[in-house]
Amino acid sequence: MIAGIIGATGYAGAELLRLLNGHPKITGFNLSSVSFEGEKIEDIYPNFLGRISSVLQKAEDVIASSDVVFSALPHGVGEKYAEACIGRKIHYIDLSADFRFGDDEVIFNDWYGKKYDFPNLHKDSIYGLPELNRQKIKELTSKGAVIIGNPGCYPTGALLGVYAALSKGLVCDSDTPVIVNSASGTSGGGREPARSFHYSECADSTAPYKIASHRHSPEIARHMAFMTPAGAKPPKVIFTPHLVPMNRGILSTIYISLSEKWRITPVNNNLQPSKEIKEKTLEIRQLYSDFYKDEPFVRVLPDGVTAATNRVRQSNYCDISVHIDINGSTLIVATAIDNMVKGAAGQAVQNMNILFGFDETDGLKAIPMIF
Amino acid sequence: MIAGIIGATGYAGAELLRLLNGHPKITGFNLSSVSFEGEKIEDIYPNFLGRISSVLQKAEDVIASSDVVFSALPHGVGEKYAEACIGRKIHYIDLSADFRFGDDEVIFNDWYGKKYDFPNLHKDSIYGLPELNRQKIKELTSKGAVIIGNPGCYPTGALLGVYAALSKGLVCDSDTPVIVNSASGTSGGGREPARSFHYSECADSTAPYKIASHRHSPEIARHMAFMTPAGAKPPKVIFTPHLVPMNRGILSTIYISLSEKWRITPVNNNLQPSKEIKEKTLEIRQLYSDFYKDEPFVRVLPDGVTAATNRVRQSNYCDISVHIDINGSTLIVATAIDNMVKGAAGQAVQNMNILFGFDETDGLKAIPMIF
Amino acid sequence: MIAGIIGATGYAGAELLRLLNGHPKITGFNLSSVSFEGEKIEDIYPNFLGRISSVLQKAEDVIASSDVVFSALPHGVGEKYAEACIGRKIHYIDLSADFRFGDDEVIFNDWYGKKYDFPNLHKDSIYGLPELNRQKIKELTSKGAVIIGNPGCYPTGALLGVYAALSKGLVCDSDTPVIVNSASGTSGGGREPARSFHYSECADSTAPYKIASHRHSPEIARHMAFMTPAGAKPPKVIFTPHLVPMNRGILSTIYISLSEKWRITPVNNNLQPSKEIKEKTLEIRQLYSDFYKDEPFVRVLPDGVTAATNRVRQSNYCDISVHIDINGSTLIVATAIDNMVKGAAGQAVQNMNILFGFDETDGLKAIPMIF
Amino acid sequence: MIAGIIGATGYAGAELLRLLNGHPKITGFNLSSVSFEGEKIEDIYPNFLGRISSVLQKAEDVIASSDVVFSALPHGVGEKYAEACIGRKIHYIDLSADFRFGDDEVIFNDWYGKKYDFPNLHKDSIYGLPELNRQKIKELTSKGAVIIGNPGCYPTGALLGVYAALSKGLVCDSDTPVIVNSASGTSGGGREPARSFHYSECADSTAPYKIASHRHSPEIARHMAFMTPAGAKPPKVIFTPHLVPMNRGILSTIYISLSEKWRITPVNNNLQPSKEIKEKTLEIRQLYSDFYKDEPFVRVLPDGVTAATNRVRQSNYCDISVHIDINGSTLIVATAIDNMVKGAAGQAVQNMNILFGFDETDGLKAIPMIF
């Protein structure tokens, strides 16, 4: 099967190449780039030297000769290619934000400054978080070519951290927001040099950015709403991204106010975690384990192990550890993903595997690197 | 004036040396170390070569010949030295946790596993956060030698981030906890090699640790209570530390549920920050600026600048930026300190300056290094 | 085929596991550890959670039930296990230095402080640098079980950088030594915490270590001698390792005094590289390309591309770039390897592939990660 | 005294500001910037907030109202400002390469692609390496305003590593070149974002660059010639810079072929360092110590301590360790500097101190930070 990648020279495109190159069903590539058309991908990324020598083509040519198309373009420029793929009856997996909001054009327009060019395409597109939408993706494939909006990196780690809790009624029905405090590596900022990612400016430092104004906020809120059981109130969300000096990885620390049923009144407010808290933590951990037990890429960590980005490095895993605050009222969930894999290219491959009925772990079996 | 440092070979002790070496009133040092007694400090830390050649002595000898004593010992072993200093009528500034809890022995015992050897010493000791206790420190000096419990690194950044809000009634009186999500550099872990701080295990990675069980939790909660105006309910606190791959710095992102008076009802819950939110943010920033206007080491950052650890590196500043979440109900405060300076040695020097009536910035005038 | 790893809990052992887990011919593992006997490998390394649950056994039990044995033990303790494998007629691939010196017990004893326990084993062992000894390894397998001394990390990058030049007579026959100036990531220091690898002590810093006294010096010199054509004088070698703040990778910059035939007299000593130098550089690059043209893991980089460790990350490649100094008399060769892969576990897998007649790239097909 | 800085918004300019701000004789600043004219420096660099609020002016205005002028402009644009300063009879200290080559316009033109606009200025300018030219700088001040070409970062570490050896006849008179293998932190690349310094492209990696073609090569060669005693042959030089993932620092490992008189014939070529080598090393170390004994910023390290960039961080020191290779024929000198201090801004301040007869350590007394 020939895979096409539109916008192959960005980091997400190049990471896709790395993963698809090890995929047992992929036999070749078609790659496009506006900036580097006519050049070889191995000359743009010398790490591919001697391995992937494809010449960068026009997007149209890629679409015309591929069996599946991934788009790793910037936001707002890819709809016409989705249209072309549907026209050719091939699946289109979009790593940009263009198809993450379904028919909710208002939000997209408000946060991305652009209206839909092809509103109809969005109605039938689907948000490609397999843990949430696997069944729907499978159903759609029975009807023809599918457009998948591959989730954002931060939303992936945030949503998988709350899905079990939301589904099982652990989340308080009050106005207390779910707080998602995330730290990302620099690869999330892409390949283009910028002051924020200039080594001397970001090494050996940590800082939040786009507080209360990051585009992933509405994406997280929207899909948390879909995760909320019928009848329950979707949570408000506060999302704060931070840049930390590492290449890969997103660590999300999520604060969830527990519903009445799950709260504990600690014996002594000032003292160390009580026995009741420890027991309740184990109970919730078990609930999470059960909830995700058939998921190939979600690992609910055992007691005593805390999510860390270097334990999922270069893999498609989302690691989750669950904790209860000393006061007994707040569930703290830590999730770790590799932002370039489960947060981008790996999840796109996972979606392709679902679309084509492949083993969902094909091309994604690598064990996380320790360092 | 001769400064004594007990436990001079740990990171905090060595950082104290670096700062005191540039202090205009300090003319010499006496240093102690159990592990390296008889050796020269410059042989332990080659960065001091040719500059500080002091031989490491016994703690008792340091006390006997110094005009002020800093203790950079581990927790739980320093009380007898405090007793000795008070006996000699010289000030004692303790960088460990031993004197951070006043006469609240129960908390100290519960979290540090030790009872007080000299309970009386604690009654007259004071928590050395100058922004909170400057006046009390000055008053105590009129009565004789003073014991100062120098604040922990995380509590310093956490407490300065909420002090203005607590004092001015911005904090909701409900049970919604104040959440302090902090990221620290590795120097906070001290000089002794350990797996957690082994380069290959912590570089290029981010992870929380000691969730709901870090010893700085009760320290933060205790002093937030002291910051709460009479009649108001002290907030509950959730504190989550993270280790990030940088040498120095603590970034704390603090989520404070706003009191009714300060809340905003956003026009549209899903959309970007409203005009009202922007205006209210400016109002709160001004309130913070006014509150800290006489503080030499607190910088409330202007609109558009967010706290970042590399903007306070190697300085005694605590930078603070204030934000309001898109939902209008939560104040987000980001604070940045250098954990070794304002979070340890620098604050100890600041306390010494107050104790002796020196200019509070003496020895602490260095501008933050960009990188 | 079942692979046994003795000393599986060190970094080299764990990296072997990661690679063998993706090897198409390996169906299971037996692992040993003295320190962690009875525990599961996934509890030592949480990155393996849910993937490799093997219980750590005794070395003897591993040998008894495996089809090939890798030893990732410290130097000086593995000979008896080699003896046991030969007794069982299975191949033994040793990642320590124990079998890198053949029957030259004097050098081994002088540098590693130990005599051979089983001198006969060493006579038939072979230094597992495939580019040098592939043919010999294949011949040995026709005679029975083989002991392979897997090369050291630094020697691998150093030797591959000079092999073509030595073979083709580019190296000056004078006393001018070949200088190998290398920079390594921290994983080469192993898993045990130590001050040198404590994050705060090695991050954001560069330093040489063990100048003129590193154990890899005699290993490099010995095998450069084997690379020297009959009749020519083996070069003297100066080797200087440096520690740089990165997890993986070794960059070796090698200075080779050119033989008379290959030297260029620059037109103007002070000016920029002359046309003759550029032409001669292309000629030598071609010579290197031709020399390594059948090697699956050596990439001679094209004009304009310089060896960099991030271009071989996590792969088994050795990248080589060749340059001539402005003076025309010195060939400068830069080589980059991943110290844990081509410098350790990957090369061990490559040796296994040769021993068993597998495709030499089996289990080693991953494309280098960009970041 | 008012200091002017032309080009104050680059890294070198900003570092100068940091140092001059702590200088006891500097009472104010005038700063210029083409890109940021009219803005405040504290808005460009938030680390200066509340401390340095100077508005960025035109270069001409800075010159007109300052008592000394530093230029931190790019190469090739500053001569006219030097001319203006000489016209105003004030000293001009240029951190660019413009005045590092004296009247040797051919080299400058060949390597920097520009002819001199004011050839006369260069005749009377001086290369500001105090250890080499202190006396000449002092003499020039007696004649009026002086132009100082502040040395490049790499040349500073390289030249101080060989000066003692060259002066004392340790360097072989043959054609064997002195090899300077250097590793630099990223701040040397300046403030403008570029792919080479994009975090994801340079973190966790090491690579050489501009092999045999870096502009500092002719600067090093030129001044090594000046260091060579009359009658002796100046050495050829090979210089190879590397980029390593750290913010600050340059580590230079220098290989010097020893003159006949200083060579040792090792007893056994293959074995570990002999007693003779250890003794000769101590002798050369003593020779270096004696040579630099009056230098305030050169530290010849004691036996057992090797130069490391984190031991000179943020200070004006050049640390030097000396070693002899196992073969007995090559002296290996390792030098460490902070590229932004001794390699740029600190040395500029040192030069100012000499020009004005201040204590040479004024403004440069900070002890190196451990981390």
Coordinates of N, CA and C in Angstrom, one line a residue, chain D residues 181-332:
Chain D
N181 N 40.8 21.6 19.3 CA 39.5 21.0 19.1 C 38.6 21.6 20.1
S182 N 37.6 22.4 19.7 CA 36.8 23.2 20.7 C 35.3 22.8 20.6
A183 N 34.7 23.0 21.8 CA 33.2 22.8 21.9 C 32.6 24.0 22.5
S184 N 31.6 24.5 21.8 CA 31.0 25.8 22.3 C 29.5 25.6 22.7
G185 N 29.0 26.4 23.6 CA 27.6 26.5 23.9 C 26.9 27.3 22.8
T186 N 25.6 27.3 22.9 CA 24.8 27.9 21.8 C 24.8 29.4 21.8
S187 N 25.1 30.0 23.0 CA 25.0 31.5 23.0 C 26.0 32.1 22.1
G188 N 27.1 31.4 21.7 CA 28.0 31.9 20.8 C 27.4 32.2 19.4
G189 N 26.2 31.6 19.1 CA 25.6 31.7 17.9 C 24.7 33.0 17.8
G190 N 24.6 33.7 18.9 CA 23.8 34.9 18.9 C 22.4 34.8 19.1
R191 N 21.7 35.9 19.1 CA 20.3 35.9 19.5 C 19.3 35.6 18.4
E192 N 19.7 35.7 17.1 CA 18.8 35.5 16.0 C 18.5 34.1 15.8
P193 N 17.2 33.7 15.8 CA 16.8 32.3 15.6 C 17.4 31.7 14.3
A194 N 17.8 30.5 14.3 CA 18.3 29.9 13.1 C 18.2 28.4 13.3
R195 N 18.1 27.6 12.2 CA 17.9 26.2 12.4 C 18.9 25.5 13.2
S196 N 20.2 25.9 13.0 CA 21.3 25.3 13.8 C 21.1 25.4 15.3
F197 N 20.4 26.4 15.7 CA 20.2 26.7 17.1 C 18.8 26.5 17.6
H198 N 18.0 25.9 16.7 CA 16.6 25.6 17.1 C 16.7 24.4 18.1
Y199 N 16.0 24.6 19.2 CA 16.2 23.6 20.3 C 16.1 22.1 19.8
S200 N 15.1 21.8 19.0 CA 14.9 20.4 18.6 C 16.0 19.9 17.7
E201 N 16.7 20.8 17.1 CA 17.8 20.4 16.2 C 19.1 20.3 16.8
C202 N 19.3 21.0 18.0 CA 20.7 20.9 18.6 C 20.7 20.3 20.0
A203 N 19.5 20.3 20.6 CA 19.5 19.6 22.0 C 19.9 18.2 21.8
D204 N 20.5 17.6 22.9 CA 20.8 16.2 22.9 C 21.6 15.7 21.7
S205 N 22.5 16.6 21.2 CA 23.3 16.2 20.0 C 24.6 17.0 20.1
T206 N 25.6 16.4 19.4 CA 26.9 17.1 19.3 C 27.4 17.0 17.8
A207 N 27.9 18.0 17.3 CA 28.4 18.0 15.9 C 29.5 19.1 15.7
P208 N 30.5 18.8 14.9 CA 31.4 19.8 14.4 C 30.7 20.7 13.4
Y209 N 31.3 21.8 13.1 CA 30.8 22.6 12.0 C 31.9 23.5 11.5
K210 N 31.7 23.9 10.3 CA 32.7 24.8 9.6 C 34.1 24.2 9.8
I211 N 34.3 22.9 9.6 CA 35.6 22.3 9.7 C 36.5 22.9 8.7
A212 N 37.7 23.3 9.1 CA 38.7 23.8 8.2 C 38.2 25.1 7.5
S213 N 37.2 25.7 8.0 CA 36.8 27.0 7.3 C 36.2 28.0 8.3
H214 N 36.5 27.9 9.6 CA 35.9 28.8 10.5 C 36.8 30.1 10.6
R215 N 36.2 31.2 10.7 CA 36.9 32.5 10.7 C 37.8 32.7 11.8
H216 N 37.7 31.9 12.9 CA 38.6 32.1 14.0 C 39.9 31.4 13.7
S217 N 40.0 30.6 12.7 CA 41.3 29.9 12.4 C 42.4 30.9 12.1
P218 N 42.2 31.9 11.2 CA 43.3 32.8 11.0 C 43.6 33.7 12.2
E219 N 42.6 34.0 13.0 CA 42.8 34.8 14.2 C 43.7 34.0 15.2
I220 N 43.4 32.7 15.3 CA 44.3 31.9 16.2 C 45.7 31.9 15.7
A221 N 45.8 31.6 14.4 CA 47.1 31.4 13.8 C 48.0 32.7 13.9
R222 N 47.3 33.8 13.6 CA 48.0 35.1 13.6 C 48.6 35.4 15.0
H223 N 47.8 35.2 16.0 CA 48.3 35.5 17.4 C 49.2 34.5 18.0
M224 N 49.1 33.2 17.6 CA 50.1 32.3 18.0 C 51.4 32.7 17.4
A225 N 51.4 33.2 16.2 CA 52.7 33.7 15.6 C 53.3 34.8 16.5
F226 N 52.4 35.7 17.0 CA 53.0 36.8 17.9 C 53.5 36.2 19.2
M227 N 52.9 35.0 19.6 CA 53.4 34.4 20.8 C 54.7 33.6 20.7
T228 N 55.0 33.4 19.5 CA 56.2 32.6 19.2 C 57.5 33.4 19.4
P229 N 58.5 32.9 20.2 CA 59.7 33.7 20.4 C 60.4 34.0 19.1
A230 N 61.1 35.1 19.1 CA 61.9 35.5 18.0 C 62.8 34.3 17.6
G231 N 62.9 34.1 16.3 CA 63.8 33.0 15.8 C 63.1 31.7 15.6
A232 N 62.1 31.4 16.4 CA 61.4 30.2 16.3 C 60.3 30.2 15.2
K233 N 59.9 29.1 14.7 CA 58.9 29.0 13.6 C 57.5 29.0 14.2
P234 N 56.6 29.9 13.8 CA 55.2 29.9 14.3 C 54.6 28.6 13.9
P235 N 53.7 28.1 14.8 CA 53.1 26.8 14.5 C 52.0 26.9 13.4
K236 N 51.8 25.9 12.7 CA 50.6 25.8 11.9 C 49.4 25.4 12.9
V237 N 48.2 25.7 12.5 CA 47.1 25.5 13.4 C 46.0 24.8 12.7
I238 N 45.4 23.8 13.3 CA 44.1 23.3 12.9 C 43.1 23.6 13.9
F239 N 42.0 24.1 13.5 CA 40.9 24.5 14.5 C 39.6 23.9 14.1
T240 N 39.0 23.2 15.0 CA 37.7 22.5 14.7 C 36.7 22.9 15.8
P241 N 35.7 23.7 15.4 CA 34.7 24.0 16.4 C 33.5 23.0 16.4
H242 N 33.0 22.8 17.6 CA 31.8 21.9 17.7 C 30.7 22.6 18.4
L243 N 29.5 22.3 18.1 CA 28.3 22.8 18.9 C 27.8 21.7 19.8
V244 N 27.8 22.1 21.1 CA 27.3 21.1 22.1 C 26.1 21.7 22.8
P245 N 25.2 20.9 23.3 CA 23.9 21.4 23.9 C 24.1 22.0 25.3
M246 N 24.6 23.2 25.4 CA 24.7 24.0 26.6 C 24.6 25.4 26.3
N247 N 24.2 26.2 27.2 CA 24.1 27.7 27.0 C 25.4 28.4 26.8
R248 N 26.3 28.2 27.8 CA 27.5 28.9 27.9 C 28.7 28.0 27.9
G249 N 29.8 28.6 27.5 CA 31.1 27.8 27.7 C 31.8 27.4 26.5
I250 N 33.1 27.4 26.5 CA 33.9 26.8 25.4 C 35.0 26.0 26.1
L251 N 35.0 24.7 25.7 CA 36.1 23.8 26.1 C 37.0 23.6 24.9
S252 N 38.2 23.9 25.1 CA 39.2 23.6 24.0 C 40.2 22.6 24.4
T253 N 40.3 21.5 23.6 CA 41.3 20.5 23.9 C 42.4 20.7 22.8
I254 N 43.6 21.0 23.3 CA 44.6 21.4 22.4 C 45.8 20.4 22.4
Y255 N 46.1 20.0 21.2 CA 47.2 19.0 21.0 C 48.5 19.6 20.5
I256 N 49.5 19.6 21.3 CA 50.8 20.3 20.9 C 51.9 19.2 20.9
S257 N 52.5 19.1 19.7 CA 53.6 18.2 19.6 C 54.8 18.8 20.3
L258 N 55.4 18.1 21.3 CA 56.4 18.6 22.2 C 57.7 18.7 21.4
S259 N 58.5 19.7 21.7 CA 59.8 19.9 21.2 C 60.7 18.7 21.7
E260 N 61.8 18.4 21.0 CA 62.7 17.3 21.4 C 63.0 17.3 22.9
K261 N 63.4 18.5 23.3 CA 63.8 18.6 24.7 C 62.8 18.2 25.7
W262 N 61.5 18.3 25.4 CA 60.5 18.0 26.3 C 59.8 16.6 26.1
R263 N 60.2 15.9 25.1 CA 59.6 14.6 24.8 C 60.1 13.6 25.8
I264 N 59.3 12.6 25.9 CA 59.6 11.4 26.8 C 59.5 10.2 25.9
T265 N 60.5 9.3 26.1 CA 60.3 8.0 25.4 C 59.7 7.1 26.5
P266 N 58.5 6.7 26.2 CA 57.8 5.8 27.2 C 58.5 4.5 27.2
V267 N 58.5 3.8 28.4 CA 59.1 2.5 28.5 C 58.4 1.5 27.7
N268 N 57.1 1.6 27.7 CA 56.3 0.6 27.0 C 55.1 1.4 26.3
N269 N 55.1 1.3 25.0 CA 54.2 2.1 24.3 C 52.7 1.8 24.5
N270 N 52.5 0.6 24.9 CA 51.1 0.1 25.0 C 50.5 0.3 26.4
L271 N 51.4 0.5 27.3 CA 50.9 0.4 28.7 C 50.5 1.8 29.2
Q272 N 50.0 1.8 30.4 CA 49.5 3.0 31.0 C 50.6 4.1 31.3
P273 N 50.1 5.3 31.5 CA 51.1 6.4 31.7 C 52.2 6.0 32.7
S274 N 53.4 6.3 32.2 CA 54.6 5.9 33.0 C 54.9 7.0 34.1
K275 N 55.7 6.6 35.0 CA 56.2 7.5 36.1 C 56.8 8.7 35.4
E276 N 57.6 8.6 34.4 CA 58.3 9.7 33.8 C 57.2 10.7 33.2
I277 N 56.2 10.1 32.7 CA 55.1 11.0 32.1 C 54.5 11.8 33.2
K278 N 54.2 11.1 34.3 CA 53.5 11.8 35.4 C 54.4 12.9 36.0
E279 N 55.7 12.7 36.1 CA 56.6 13.7 36.6 C 56.8 14.9 35.6
K280 N 56.9 14.5 34.3 CA 57.0 15.6 33.3 C 55.7 16.5 33.3
T281 N 54.6 15.8 33.5 CA 53.4 16.6 33.5 C 53.4 17.6 34.7
L282 N 53.8 17.1 35.8 CA 53.9 18.1 37.0 C 54.8 19.2 36.7
E283 N 55.9 18.9 36.0 CA 56.9 19.9 35.7 C 56.3 21.0 34.7
I284 N 55.6 20.5 33.7 CA 55.0 21.4 32.8 C 53.8 22.2 33.5
R285 N 53.1 21.6 34.3 CA 52.1 22.3 35.1 C 52.7 23.4 35.9
Q286 N 53.8 23.1 36.5 CA 54.5 24.2 37.3 C 54.9 25.3 36.4
L287 N 55.4 24.9 35.2 CA 55.9 26.0 34.3 C 54.7 26.8 33.9
Y288 N 53.5 26.2 33.6 CA 52.3 27.0 33.3 C 51.9 27.9 34.5
S289 N 52.0 27.3 35.7 CA 51.6 28.1 36.9 C 52.5 29.3 37.0
D290 N 53.8 29.1 36.9 CA 54.7 30.2 37.0 C 54.4 31.3 35.9
F291 N 54.2 30.8 34.7 CA 54.0 31.7 33.6 C 52.8 32.7 33.8
Y292 N 51.7 32.1 34.4 CA 50.5 32.9 34.5 C 50.3 33.4 36.0
K293 N 51.4 33.3 36.8 CA 51.2 33.6 38.2 C 50.6 34.9 38.6
D294 N 50.8 35.9 37.7 CA 50.3 37.3 38.0 C 49.0 37.6 37.3
E295 N 48.5 36.6 36.6 CA 47.3 36.8 35.8 C 46.1 36.7 36.7
P296 N 45.2 37.7 36.8 CA 44.1 37.5 37.7 C 43.0 36.6 37.2
F297 N 43.0 36.3 35.9 CA 41.9 35.5 35.3 C 42.3 34.1 34.7
V298 N 43.6 33.8 34.9 CA 44.0 32.5 34.4 C 44.3 31.6 35.6
R299 N 43.6 30.4 35.6 CA 43.8 29.5 36.7 C 44.4 28.2 36.2
V300 N 45.7 27.9 36.5 CA 46.3 26.6 36.1 C 45.8 25.6 37.2
L301 N 45.1 24.6 36.8 CA 44.4 23.8 37.7 C 45.4 22.8 38.4
P302 N 45.2 22.4 39.6 CA 46.1 21.5 40.3 C 45.9 20.1 39.7
D303 N 46.9 19.3 40.0 CA 46.9 17.9 39.6 C 45.6 17.2 40.0
G304 N 45.0 16.5 39.0 CA 43.8 15.8 39.3 C 42.5 16.5 39.0
V305 N 42.7 17.8 38.6 CA 41.5 18.6 38.2 C 41.6 18.9 36.8
T306 N 40.6 18.6 36.0 CA 40.6 18.9 34.6 C 39.6 20.0 34.2
A307 N 40.0 20.8 33.3 CA 39.2 22.0 32.9 C 37.8 21.5 32.5
A308 N 36.8 22.3 33.0 CA 35.4 22.0 32.7 C 34.6 23.3 32.6
T309 N 33.7 23.4 31.7 CA 33.1 24.7 31.5 C 32.2 25.1 32.7
N310 N 31.7 24.1 33.4 CA 30.9 24.5 34.5 C 31.7 25.0 35.7
R311 N 32.9 25.0 35.7 CA 33.7 25.5 36.8 C 34.1 27.0 36.6
V312 N 33.8 27.5 35.4 CA 34.1 28.9 35.1 C 32.9 29.7 34.7
R313 N 31.7 29.0 34.8 CA 30.5 29.6 34.4 C 30.2 31.0 34.9
Q314 N 29.9 31.9 34.0 CA 29.5 33.3 34.4 C 30.7 34.1 35.0
S315 N 31.9 33.5 34.9 CA 33.1 34.3 35.4 C 34.0 34.6 34.3
N316 N 35.0 35.4 34.6 CA 36.0 35.8 33.6 C 37.3 34.9 33.6
Y317 N 37.2 33.8 34.3 CA 38.3 32.9 34.3 C 38.5 32.1 33.0
C318 N 39.8 31.8 32.8 CA 40.2 30.8 31.8 C 40.9 29.7 32.7
D319 N 40.3 28.5 32.8 CA 40.9 27.4 33.5 C 41.7 26.6 32.6
I320 N 42.9 26.2 33.0 CA 43.8 25.4 32.2 C 44.3 24.1 32.9
S321 N 44.1 23.0 32.3 CA 44.7 21.8 32.8 C 45.7 21.2 31.8
V322 N 46.8 20.7 32.2 CA 47.8 20.2 31.3 C 48.1 18.7 31.5
H323 N 48.3 18.0 30.4 CA 48.4 16.6 30.4 C 49.4 16.2 29.4
I324 N 50.0 15.0 29.5 CA 50.9 14.5 28.4 C 50.3 13.2 28.0
D325 N 50.3 13.0 26.7 CA 49.8 11.7 26.2 C 50.6 10.6 26.6
I326 N 50.0 9.4 26.6 CA 50.7 8.2 27.0 C 51.9 7.9 26.1
N327 N 52.0 8.4 24.9 CA 53.1 8.1 24.0 C 54.3 9.0 24.4
G328 N 54.0 10.1 25.2 CA 55.1 10.9 25.6 C 55.5 12.1 24.7
S329 N 54.8 12.1 23.6 CA 55.3 13.1 22.6 C 54.3 14.3 22.4
T330 N 53.2 14.2 23.0 CA 52.2 15.3 22.8 C 51.7 15.9 24.1
L331 N 51.7 17.2 24.2 CA 51.2 17.9 25.3 C 49.7 18.1 25.0
I332 N 48.8 17.8 25.9 CA 47.4 18.0 25.8 C 47.0 19.1 26.8

